[in-house]
Short mmCIF file of C-alpha atoms (C1' of nucleotides) in Angstrom, two decimals:
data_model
loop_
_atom_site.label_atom_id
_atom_site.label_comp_id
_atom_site.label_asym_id
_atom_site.label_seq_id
_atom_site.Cartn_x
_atom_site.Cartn_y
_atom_site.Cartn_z
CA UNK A 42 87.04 99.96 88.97
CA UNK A 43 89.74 101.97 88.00
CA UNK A 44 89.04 105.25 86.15
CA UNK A 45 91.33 106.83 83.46
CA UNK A 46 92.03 109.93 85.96
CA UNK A 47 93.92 107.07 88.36
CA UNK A 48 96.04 105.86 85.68
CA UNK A 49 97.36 109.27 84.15
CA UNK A 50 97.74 110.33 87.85
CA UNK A 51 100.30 107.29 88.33
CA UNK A 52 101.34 106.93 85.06
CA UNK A 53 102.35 110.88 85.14
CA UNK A 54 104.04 110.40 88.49
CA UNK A 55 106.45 107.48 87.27
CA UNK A 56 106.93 110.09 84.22
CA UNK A 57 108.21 112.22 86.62
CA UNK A 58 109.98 109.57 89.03
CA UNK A 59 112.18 108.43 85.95
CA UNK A 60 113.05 111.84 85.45
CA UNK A 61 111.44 111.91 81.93
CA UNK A 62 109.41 114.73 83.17
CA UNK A 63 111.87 116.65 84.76
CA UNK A 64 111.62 119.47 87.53
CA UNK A 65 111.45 122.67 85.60
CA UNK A 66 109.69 121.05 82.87
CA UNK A 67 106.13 122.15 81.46
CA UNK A 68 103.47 119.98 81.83
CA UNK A 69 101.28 120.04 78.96
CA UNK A 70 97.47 118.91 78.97
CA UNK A 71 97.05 118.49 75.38
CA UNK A 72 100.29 116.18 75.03
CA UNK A 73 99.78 114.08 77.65
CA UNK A 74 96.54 113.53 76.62
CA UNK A 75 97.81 112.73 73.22
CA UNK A 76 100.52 110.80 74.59
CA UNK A 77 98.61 108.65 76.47
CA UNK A 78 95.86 108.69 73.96
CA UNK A 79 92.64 110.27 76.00
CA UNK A 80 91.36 113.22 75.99
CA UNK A 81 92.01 116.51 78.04
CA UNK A 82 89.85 115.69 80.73
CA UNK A 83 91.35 113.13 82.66
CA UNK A 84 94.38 114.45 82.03
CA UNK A 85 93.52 117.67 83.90
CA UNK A 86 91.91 115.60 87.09
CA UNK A 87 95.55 114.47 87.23
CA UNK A 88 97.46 117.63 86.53
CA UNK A 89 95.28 118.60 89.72
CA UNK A 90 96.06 116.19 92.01
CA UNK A 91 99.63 116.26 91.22
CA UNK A 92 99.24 120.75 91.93
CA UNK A 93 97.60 119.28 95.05
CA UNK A 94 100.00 116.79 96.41
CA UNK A 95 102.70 120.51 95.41
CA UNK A 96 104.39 118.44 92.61
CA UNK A 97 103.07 120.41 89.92
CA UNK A 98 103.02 124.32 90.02
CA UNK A 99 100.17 126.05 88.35
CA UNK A 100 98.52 129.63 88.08
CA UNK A 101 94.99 129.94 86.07
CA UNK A 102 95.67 130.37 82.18
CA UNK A 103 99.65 129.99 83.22
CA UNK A 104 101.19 126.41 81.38
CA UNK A 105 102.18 124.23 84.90
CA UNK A 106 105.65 122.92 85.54
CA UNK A 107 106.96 120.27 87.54
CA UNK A 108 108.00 121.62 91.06
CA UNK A 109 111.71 122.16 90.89
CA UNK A 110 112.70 121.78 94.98
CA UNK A 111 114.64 124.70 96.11
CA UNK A 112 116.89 124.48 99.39
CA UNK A 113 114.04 126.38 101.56
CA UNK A 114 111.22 123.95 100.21
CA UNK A 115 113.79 120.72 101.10
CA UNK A 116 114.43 122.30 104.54
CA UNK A 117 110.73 123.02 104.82
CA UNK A 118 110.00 119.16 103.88
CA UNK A 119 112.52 117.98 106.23
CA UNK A 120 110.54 119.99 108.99
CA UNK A 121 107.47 118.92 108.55
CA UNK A 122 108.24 115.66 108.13
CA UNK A 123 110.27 115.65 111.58
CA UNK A 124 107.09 117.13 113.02
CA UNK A 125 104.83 114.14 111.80
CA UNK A 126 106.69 111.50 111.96
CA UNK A 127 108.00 112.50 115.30
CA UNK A 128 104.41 112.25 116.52
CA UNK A 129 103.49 109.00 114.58
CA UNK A 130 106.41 107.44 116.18
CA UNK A 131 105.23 108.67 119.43
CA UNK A 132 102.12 107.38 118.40
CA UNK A 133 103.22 103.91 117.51
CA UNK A 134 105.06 103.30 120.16
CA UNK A 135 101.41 103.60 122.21
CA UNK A 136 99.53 101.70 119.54
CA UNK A 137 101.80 99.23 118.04
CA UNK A 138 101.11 95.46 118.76
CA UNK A 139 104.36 93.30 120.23
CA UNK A 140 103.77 91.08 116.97
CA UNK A 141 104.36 93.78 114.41
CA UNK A 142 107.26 95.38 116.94
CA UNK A 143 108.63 91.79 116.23
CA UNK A 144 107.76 91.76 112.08
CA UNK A 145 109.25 95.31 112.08
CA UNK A 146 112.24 93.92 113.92
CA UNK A 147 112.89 90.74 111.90
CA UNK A 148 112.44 92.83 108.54
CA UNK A 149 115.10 95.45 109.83
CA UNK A 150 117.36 92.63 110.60
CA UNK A 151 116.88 91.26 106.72
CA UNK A 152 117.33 93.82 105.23
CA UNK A 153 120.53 94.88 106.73
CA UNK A 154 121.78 91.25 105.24
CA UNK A 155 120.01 91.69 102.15
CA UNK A 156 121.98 94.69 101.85
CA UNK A 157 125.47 93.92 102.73
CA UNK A 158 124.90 90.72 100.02
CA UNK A 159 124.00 93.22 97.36
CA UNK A 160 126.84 95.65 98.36
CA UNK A 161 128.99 92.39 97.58
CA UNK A 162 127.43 91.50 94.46
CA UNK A 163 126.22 95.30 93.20
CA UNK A 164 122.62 93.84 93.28
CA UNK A 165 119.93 96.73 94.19
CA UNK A 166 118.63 95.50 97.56
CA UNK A 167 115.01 95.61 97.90
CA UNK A 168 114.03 98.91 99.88
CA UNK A 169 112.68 97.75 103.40
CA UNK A 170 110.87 101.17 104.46
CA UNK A 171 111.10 100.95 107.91
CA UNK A 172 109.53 104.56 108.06
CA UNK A 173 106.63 103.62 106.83
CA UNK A 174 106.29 101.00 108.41
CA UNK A 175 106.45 103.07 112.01
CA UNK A 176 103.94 105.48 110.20
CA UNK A 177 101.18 103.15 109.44
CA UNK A 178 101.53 101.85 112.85
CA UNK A 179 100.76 105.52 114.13
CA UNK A 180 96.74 104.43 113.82
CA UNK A 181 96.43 107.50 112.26
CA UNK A 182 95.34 107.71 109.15
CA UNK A 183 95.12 111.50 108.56
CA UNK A 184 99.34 111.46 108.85
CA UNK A 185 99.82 108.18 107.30
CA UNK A 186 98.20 109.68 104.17
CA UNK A 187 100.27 112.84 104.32
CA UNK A 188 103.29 111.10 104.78
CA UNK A 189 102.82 108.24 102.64
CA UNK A 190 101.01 109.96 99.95
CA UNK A 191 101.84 113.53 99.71
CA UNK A 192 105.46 114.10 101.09
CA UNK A 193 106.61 110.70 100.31
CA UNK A 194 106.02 111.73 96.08
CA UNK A 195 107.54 114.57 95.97
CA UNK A 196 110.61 113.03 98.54
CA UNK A 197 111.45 110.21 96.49
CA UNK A 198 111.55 112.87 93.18
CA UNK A 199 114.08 114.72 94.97
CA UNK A 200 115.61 111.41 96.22
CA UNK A 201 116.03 110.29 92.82
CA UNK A 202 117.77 113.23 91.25
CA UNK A 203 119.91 113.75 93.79
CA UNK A 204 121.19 110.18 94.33
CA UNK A 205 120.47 108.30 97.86
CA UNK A 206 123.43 108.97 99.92
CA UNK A 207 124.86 104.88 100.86
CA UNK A 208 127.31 105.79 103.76
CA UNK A 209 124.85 106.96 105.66
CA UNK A 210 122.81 103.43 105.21
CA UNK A 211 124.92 101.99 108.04
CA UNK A 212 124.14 104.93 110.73
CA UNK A 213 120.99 104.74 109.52
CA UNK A 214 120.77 101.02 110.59
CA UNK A 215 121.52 101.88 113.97
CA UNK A 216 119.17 104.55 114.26
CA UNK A 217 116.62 102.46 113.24
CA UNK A 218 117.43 100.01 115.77
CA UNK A 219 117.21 102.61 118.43
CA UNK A 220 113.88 103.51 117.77
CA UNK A 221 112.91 100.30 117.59
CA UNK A 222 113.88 99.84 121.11
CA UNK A 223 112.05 103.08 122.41
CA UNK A 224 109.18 101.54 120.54
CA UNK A 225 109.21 98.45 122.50
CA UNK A 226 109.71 99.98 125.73
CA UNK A 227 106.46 101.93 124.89
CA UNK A 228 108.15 105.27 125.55
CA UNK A 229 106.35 107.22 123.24
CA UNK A 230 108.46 110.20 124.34
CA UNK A 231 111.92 108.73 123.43
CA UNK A 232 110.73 107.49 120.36
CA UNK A 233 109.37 110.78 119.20
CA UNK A 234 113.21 112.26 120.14
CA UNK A 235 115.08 109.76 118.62
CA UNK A 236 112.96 109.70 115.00
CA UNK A 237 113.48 113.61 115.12
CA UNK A 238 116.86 113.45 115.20
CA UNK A 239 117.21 110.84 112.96
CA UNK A 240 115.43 112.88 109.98
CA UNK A 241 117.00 116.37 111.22
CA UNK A 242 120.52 114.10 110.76
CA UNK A 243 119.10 112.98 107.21
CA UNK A 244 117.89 116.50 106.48
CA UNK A 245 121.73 117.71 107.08
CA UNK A 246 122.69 115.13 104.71
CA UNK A 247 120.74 115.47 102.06
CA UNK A 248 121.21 119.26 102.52
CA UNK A 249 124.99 118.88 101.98
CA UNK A 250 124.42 116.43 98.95
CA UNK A 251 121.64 119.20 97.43
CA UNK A 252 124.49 121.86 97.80
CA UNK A 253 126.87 119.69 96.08
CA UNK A 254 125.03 119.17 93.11
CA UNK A 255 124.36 122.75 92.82
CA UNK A 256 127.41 123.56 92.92
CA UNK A 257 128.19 121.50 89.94
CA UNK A 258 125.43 122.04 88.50
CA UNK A 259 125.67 126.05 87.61
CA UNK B 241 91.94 136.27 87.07
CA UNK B 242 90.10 134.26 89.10
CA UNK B 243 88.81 131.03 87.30
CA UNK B 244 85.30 129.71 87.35
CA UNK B 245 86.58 126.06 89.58
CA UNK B 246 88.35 128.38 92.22
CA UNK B 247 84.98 130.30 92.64
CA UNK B 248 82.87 126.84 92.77
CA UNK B 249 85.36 125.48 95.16
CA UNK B 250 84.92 128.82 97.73
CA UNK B 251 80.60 128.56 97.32
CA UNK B 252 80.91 125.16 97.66
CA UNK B 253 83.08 125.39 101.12
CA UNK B 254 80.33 128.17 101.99
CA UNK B 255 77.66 125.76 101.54
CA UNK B 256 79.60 123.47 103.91
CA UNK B 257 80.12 125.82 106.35
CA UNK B 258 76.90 127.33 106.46
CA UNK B 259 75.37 123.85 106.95
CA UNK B 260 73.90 123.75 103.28
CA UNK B 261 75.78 120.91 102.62
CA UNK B 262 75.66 119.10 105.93
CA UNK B 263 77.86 116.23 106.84
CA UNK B 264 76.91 113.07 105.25
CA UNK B 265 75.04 115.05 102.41
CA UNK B 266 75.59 113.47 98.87
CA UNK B 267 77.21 116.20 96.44
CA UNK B 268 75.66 115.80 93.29
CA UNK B 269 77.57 117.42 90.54
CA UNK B 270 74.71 118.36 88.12
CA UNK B 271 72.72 119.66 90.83
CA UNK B 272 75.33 121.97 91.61
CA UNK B 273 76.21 123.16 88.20
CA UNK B 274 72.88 124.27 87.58
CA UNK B 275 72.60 125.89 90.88
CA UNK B 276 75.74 128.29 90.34
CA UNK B 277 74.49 128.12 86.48
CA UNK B 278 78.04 126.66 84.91
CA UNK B 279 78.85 123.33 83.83
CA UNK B 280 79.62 120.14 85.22
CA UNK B 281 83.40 120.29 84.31
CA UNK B 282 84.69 123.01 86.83
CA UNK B 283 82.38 121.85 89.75
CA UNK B 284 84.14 118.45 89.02
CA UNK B 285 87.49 120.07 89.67
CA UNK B 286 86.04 121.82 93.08
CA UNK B 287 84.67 118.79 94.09
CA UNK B 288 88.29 117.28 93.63
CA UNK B 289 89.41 119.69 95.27
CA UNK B 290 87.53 119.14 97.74
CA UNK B 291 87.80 115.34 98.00
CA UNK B 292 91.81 116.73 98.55
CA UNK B 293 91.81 118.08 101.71
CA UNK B 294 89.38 115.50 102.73
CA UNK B 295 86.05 117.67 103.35
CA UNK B 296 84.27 115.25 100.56
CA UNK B 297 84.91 111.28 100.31
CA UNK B 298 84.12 109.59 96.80
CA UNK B 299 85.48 106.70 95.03
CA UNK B 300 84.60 106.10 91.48
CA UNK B 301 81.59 105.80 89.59
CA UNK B 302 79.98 106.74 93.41
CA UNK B 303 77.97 109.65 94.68
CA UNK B 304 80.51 111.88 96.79
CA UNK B 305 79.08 112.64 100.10
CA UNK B 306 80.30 115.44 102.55
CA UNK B 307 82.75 113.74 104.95
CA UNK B 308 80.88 112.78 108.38
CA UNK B 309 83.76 113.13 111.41
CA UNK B 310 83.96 110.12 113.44
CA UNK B 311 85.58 110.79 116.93
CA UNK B 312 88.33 108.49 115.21
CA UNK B 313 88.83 111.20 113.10
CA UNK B 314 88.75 114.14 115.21
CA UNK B 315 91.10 112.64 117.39
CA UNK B 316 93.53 112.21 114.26
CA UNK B 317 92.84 115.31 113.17
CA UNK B 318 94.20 116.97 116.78
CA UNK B 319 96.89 114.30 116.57
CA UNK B 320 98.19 116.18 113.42
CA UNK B 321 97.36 119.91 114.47
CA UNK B 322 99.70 118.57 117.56
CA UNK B 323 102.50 117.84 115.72
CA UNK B 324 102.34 120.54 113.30
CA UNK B 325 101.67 123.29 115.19
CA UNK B 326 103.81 122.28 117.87
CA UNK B 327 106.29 122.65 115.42
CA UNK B 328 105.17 125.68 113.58
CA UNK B 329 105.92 127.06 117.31
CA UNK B 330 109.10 125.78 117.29
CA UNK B 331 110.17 127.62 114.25
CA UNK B 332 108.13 130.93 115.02
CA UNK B 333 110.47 131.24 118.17
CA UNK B 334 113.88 131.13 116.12
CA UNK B 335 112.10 133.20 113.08
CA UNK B 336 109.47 135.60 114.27
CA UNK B 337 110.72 139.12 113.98
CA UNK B 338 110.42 140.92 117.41
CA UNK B 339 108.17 143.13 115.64
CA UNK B 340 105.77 140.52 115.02
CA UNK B 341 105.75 139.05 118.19
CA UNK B 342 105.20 143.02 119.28
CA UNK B 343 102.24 143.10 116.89
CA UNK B 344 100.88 139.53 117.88
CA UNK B 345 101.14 140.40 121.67
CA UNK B 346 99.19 144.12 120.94
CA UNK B 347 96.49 141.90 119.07
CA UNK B 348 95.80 139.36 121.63
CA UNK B 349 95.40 141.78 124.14
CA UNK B 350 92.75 144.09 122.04
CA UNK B 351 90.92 140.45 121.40
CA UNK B 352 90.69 140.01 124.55
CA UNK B 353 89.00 143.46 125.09
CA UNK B 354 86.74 143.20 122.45
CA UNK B 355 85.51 139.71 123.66
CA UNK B 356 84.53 140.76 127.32
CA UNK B 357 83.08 143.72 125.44
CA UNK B 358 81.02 141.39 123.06
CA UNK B 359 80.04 139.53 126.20
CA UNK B 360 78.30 142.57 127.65
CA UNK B 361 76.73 143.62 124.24
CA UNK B 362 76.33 139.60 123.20
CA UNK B 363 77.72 140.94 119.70
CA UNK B 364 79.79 138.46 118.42
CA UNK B 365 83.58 139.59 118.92
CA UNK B 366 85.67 139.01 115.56
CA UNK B 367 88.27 136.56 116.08
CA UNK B 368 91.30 137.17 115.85
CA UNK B 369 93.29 133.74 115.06
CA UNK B 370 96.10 133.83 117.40
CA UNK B 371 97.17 130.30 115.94
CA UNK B 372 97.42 131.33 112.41
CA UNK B 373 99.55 133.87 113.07
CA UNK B 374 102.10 131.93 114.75
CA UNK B 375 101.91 129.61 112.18
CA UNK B 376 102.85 131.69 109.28
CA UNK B 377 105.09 133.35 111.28
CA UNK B 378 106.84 129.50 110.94
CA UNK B 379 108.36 130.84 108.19
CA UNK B 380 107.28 127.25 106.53
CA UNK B 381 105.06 127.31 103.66
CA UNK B 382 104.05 124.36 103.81
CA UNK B 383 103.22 123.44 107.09
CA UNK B 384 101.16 126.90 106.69
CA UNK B 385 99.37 125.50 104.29
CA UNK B 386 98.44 122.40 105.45
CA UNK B 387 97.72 124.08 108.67
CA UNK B 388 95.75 126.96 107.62
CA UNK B 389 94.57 125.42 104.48
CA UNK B 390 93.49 121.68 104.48
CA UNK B 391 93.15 121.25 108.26
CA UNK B 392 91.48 124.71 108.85
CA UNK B 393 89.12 123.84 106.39
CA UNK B 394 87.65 120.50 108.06
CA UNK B 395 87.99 121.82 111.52
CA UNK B 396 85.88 124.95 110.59
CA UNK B 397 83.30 122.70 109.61
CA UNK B 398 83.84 120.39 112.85
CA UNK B 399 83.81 124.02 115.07
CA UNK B 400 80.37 125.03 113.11
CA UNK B 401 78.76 121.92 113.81
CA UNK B 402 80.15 120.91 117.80
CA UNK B 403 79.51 124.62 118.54
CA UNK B 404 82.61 126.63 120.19
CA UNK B 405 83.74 126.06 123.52
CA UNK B 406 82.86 129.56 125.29
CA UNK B 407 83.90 128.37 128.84
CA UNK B 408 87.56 127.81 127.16
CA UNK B 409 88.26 131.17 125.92
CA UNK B 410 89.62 132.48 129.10
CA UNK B 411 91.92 129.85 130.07
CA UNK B 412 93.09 129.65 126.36
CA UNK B 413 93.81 133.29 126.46
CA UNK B 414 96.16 132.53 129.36
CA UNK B 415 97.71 130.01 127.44
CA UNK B 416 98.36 131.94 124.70
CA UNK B 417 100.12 134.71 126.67
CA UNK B 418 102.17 131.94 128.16
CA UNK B 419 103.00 130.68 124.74
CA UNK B 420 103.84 133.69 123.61
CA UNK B 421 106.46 134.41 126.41
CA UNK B 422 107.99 131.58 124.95
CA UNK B 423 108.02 132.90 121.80
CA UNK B 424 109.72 136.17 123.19
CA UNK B 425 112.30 134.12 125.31
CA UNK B 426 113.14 132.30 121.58
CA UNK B 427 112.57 129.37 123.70
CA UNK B 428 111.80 126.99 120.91
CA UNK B 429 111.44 124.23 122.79
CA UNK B 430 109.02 125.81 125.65
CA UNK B 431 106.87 127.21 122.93
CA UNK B 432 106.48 124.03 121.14
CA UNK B 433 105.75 121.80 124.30
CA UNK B 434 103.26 124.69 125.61
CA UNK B 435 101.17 124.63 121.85
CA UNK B 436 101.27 120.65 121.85
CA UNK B 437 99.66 121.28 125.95
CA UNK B 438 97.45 123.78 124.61
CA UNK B 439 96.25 121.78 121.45
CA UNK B 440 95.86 118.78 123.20
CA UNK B 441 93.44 120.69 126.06
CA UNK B 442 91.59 121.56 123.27
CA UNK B 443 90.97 118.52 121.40
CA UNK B 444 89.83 116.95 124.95
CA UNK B 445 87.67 119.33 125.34
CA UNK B 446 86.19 118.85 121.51
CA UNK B 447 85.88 115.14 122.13
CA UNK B 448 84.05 115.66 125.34
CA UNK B 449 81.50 118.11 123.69
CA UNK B 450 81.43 115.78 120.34
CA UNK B 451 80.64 112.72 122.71
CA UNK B 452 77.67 114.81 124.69
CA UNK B 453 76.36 116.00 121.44
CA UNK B 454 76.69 112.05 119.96
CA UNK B 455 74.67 111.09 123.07
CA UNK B 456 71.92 113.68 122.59
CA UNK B 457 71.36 113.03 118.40
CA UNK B 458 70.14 109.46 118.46
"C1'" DG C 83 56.08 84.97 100.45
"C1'" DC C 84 61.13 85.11 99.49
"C1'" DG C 85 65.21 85.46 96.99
"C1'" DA C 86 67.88 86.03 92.68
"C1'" DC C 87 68.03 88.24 88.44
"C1'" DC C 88 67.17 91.81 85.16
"C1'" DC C 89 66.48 96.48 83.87
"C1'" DA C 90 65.67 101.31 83.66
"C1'" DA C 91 66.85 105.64 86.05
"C1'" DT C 92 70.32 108.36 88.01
"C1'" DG C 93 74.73 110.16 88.18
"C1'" DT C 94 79.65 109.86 87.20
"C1'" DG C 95 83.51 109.38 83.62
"C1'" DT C 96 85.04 110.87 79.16
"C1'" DT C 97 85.12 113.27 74.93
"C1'" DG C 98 85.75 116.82 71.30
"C1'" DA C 99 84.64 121.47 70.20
"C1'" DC C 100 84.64 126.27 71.37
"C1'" DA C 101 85.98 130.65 74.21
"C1'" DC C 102 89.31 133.07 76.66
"C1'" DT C 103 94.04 134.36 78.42
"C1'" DT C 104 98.86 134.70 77.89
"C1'" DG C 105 103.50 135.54 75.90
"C1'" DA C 106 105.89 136.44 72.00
"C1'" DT C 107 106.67 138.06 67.48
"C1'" DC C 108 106.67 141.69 64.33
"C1'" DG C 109 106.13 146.08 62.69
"C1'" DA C 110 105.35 151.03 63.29
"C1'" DT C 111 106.96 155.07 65.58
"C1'" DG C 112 109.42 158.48 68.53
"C1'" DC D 249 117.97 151.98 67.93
"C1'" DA D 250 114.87 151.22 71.56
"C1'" DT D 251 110.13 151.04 72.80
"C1'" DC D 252 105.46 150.53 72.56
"C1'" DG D 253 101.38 148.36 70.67
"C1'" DA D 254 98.75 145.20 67.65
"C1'" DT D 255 98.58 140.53 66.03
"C1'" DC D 256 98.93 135.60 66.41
"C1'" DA D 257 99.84 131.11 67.91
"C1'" DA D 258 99.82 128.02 71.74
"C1'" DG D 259 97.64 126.46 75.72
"C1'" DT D 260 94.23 126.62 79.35
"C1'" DG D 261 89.23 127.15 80.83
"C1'" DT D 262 84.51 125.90 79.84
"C1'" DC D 263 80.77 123.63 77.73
"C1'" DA D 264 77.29 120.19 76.11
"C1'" DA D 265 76.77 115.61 74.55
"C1'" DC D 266 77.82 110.82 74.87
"C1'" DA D 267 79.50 106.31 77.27
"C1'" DC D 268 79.65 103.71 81.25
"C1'" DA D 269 78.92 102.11 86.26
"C1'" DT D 270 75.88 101.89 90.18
"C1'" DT D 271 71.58 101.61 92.48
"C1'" DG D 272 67.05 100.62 93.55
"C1'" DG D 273 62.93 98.56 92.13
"C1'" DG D 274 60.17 95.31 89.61
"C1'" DT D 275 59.61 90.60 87.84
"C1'" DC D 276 60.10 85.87 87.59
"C1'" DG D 277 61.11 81.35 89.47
"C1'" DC D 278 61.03 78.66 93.59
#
DNA sequence: GCGACCCAATGTGTTGACACTTGATCGATG
DNA sequence: CATCGATCAAGTGTCAACACATTGGGTCGC
């Protein structure tokens, strides 16, 4: 069973994915609740997970708004995500079974072809998240949830207003690939280095990009 | 202006603490709206809150039942404060002012005096967190948070429970110094490898004590 | 006796109304 | 004309009652 709270938490969240809601924007009980035709309560069990998962900003009595990133919070992101993902890679690489090593393999290999088809034909290729793939095969549920719950929201909002960033996509790849081999060698330590730099590379990127937009954007 | 939730949420985490609300306990929302003498609607959002940083589990239309740590889980839960604080360390060493680390260093050392003085007198010496203070010294707010918020929370309750670890204190406090030469020598990547060492001690030493205490309860 | 089914009792989910806080508007005043 | 203070609307916080799901126990059929 399902209860209304779940829904307006999601249903809020894709408000806020398509950018309807934008960052900046207040968030207010009484029209989402008429909007989505319920009353107040539910509404403000979702309001509260969203202020808990740091998507939604809110002071007692003050009317909440949807987070808008600054360059500190990305960079602070960025950090903690090297920090746990680092370790869930480190992590996998211990716990992982050679049969999803393979799966993980095959799926990277796909997607790469998947994606140079769609680059000919402007498709969308279908996004093959090889992070969180590594990350649920941490066996550690405590950082899966953070990173696949928590930081992943409030990454892809960023993600989406500022546009992914396709030239990296190929490095990327390769990365990926790396990894995949530290993985298989079960060297938890090389693993852990190579996943750090691969977000603190992303982080510069996506640092540059944010700049960018400001830039235009003022 | 504090609102009535935030002050359900704190008595509530003091019942947990205190050992009111043991592990496994349900948390019954009426009962504890007419024990604080409010309604049911702002213990609901404490309890949320709660359910949040994972010190209560509940799914819907189910009683919600103070979270009982498995080793699993206290293993995941050092797995995390590895990662994080290993690089909240990290960061302290390229931000911490050298006042702070002045400060920090004075700190430790009076902690130190008050604890073999406490030891004579059996008072209880305050502690003084040596780990939160390098954390927010991270200069990352959110890793501080998590860290000294969600985490804190649920290992408090784990420390209250298992009992401290006495016997450590003196080679942690040797640790500490040692981490905090790090910190001095802005030797980012000492200081983070010497937490992770230091963290990881620890959590042996918690599993060792949470597996004699399993033994003796049943 | 044993198991499946039904049914209250308990507790959670939801609602609409009321109380309080905040920020802003508007007018009086130095 | 600027500034301060009262007033007011909008929005959040809280409440008490109602609707629904779950659970445990009793009853009936086998």
């Amino acid at each position: 069973m399902t209860t209304l709270s779940d829904t307006l938490f999601t249903s809020t969240l894709n408000a806020i994915y398509s950018g309807e809601l934008a960052p900046g924007d207040e968030v207010n009980e009484a029209a989402l609740a008429g909007r989505f035709g319920v009353s107040r309560g539910p509404v403000r069990e979702a309001v509260r997970r969203l202020q808990g998962i740091g998507l939604v900003s809110r002071e007692p009595y003050m009317r909440a708004t949807v987070v808008r990133l600054t360059a500190t919070q990305v960079r602070e992101l960025f950090e903690m995500r090297e920090a746990l993902e680092g370790m869930a890679c480190r992590l996998a690489a211990q716990r992982m079974s050679d049969a999803e090593q393979e799966r993980v393999a095959a799926d990277l290999d796909a997607a790469r072809a998947a994606r140079l088809a769609a680059r000919k034909s402007r498709a969308r290729a279908p996004d093959f998240d090889f992070h969180e793939r590594i990350i649920r095969a941490s066996g550690n549920a405590r950082i899966t949830n953070t990173l696949c719950g928590d930081l992943y929201h409030v990454l892809r909002v960023y993600r989406r207003r500022s546009g992914a960033v396709p030239e990296r996509s190929d490095e990327a790849h390769a990365e990926h690939w790396q990894i995949l081999r530290a993985l298989r060698a079960r060297d938890g330590e090389l693993a852990e280095s190579l996943m750090r730099a691969h977000i603190a590379r992303a982080a510069v990127k996506v640092t540059e990009r944010l700049h960018a937009l400001d830039g235009r954007r003022r």
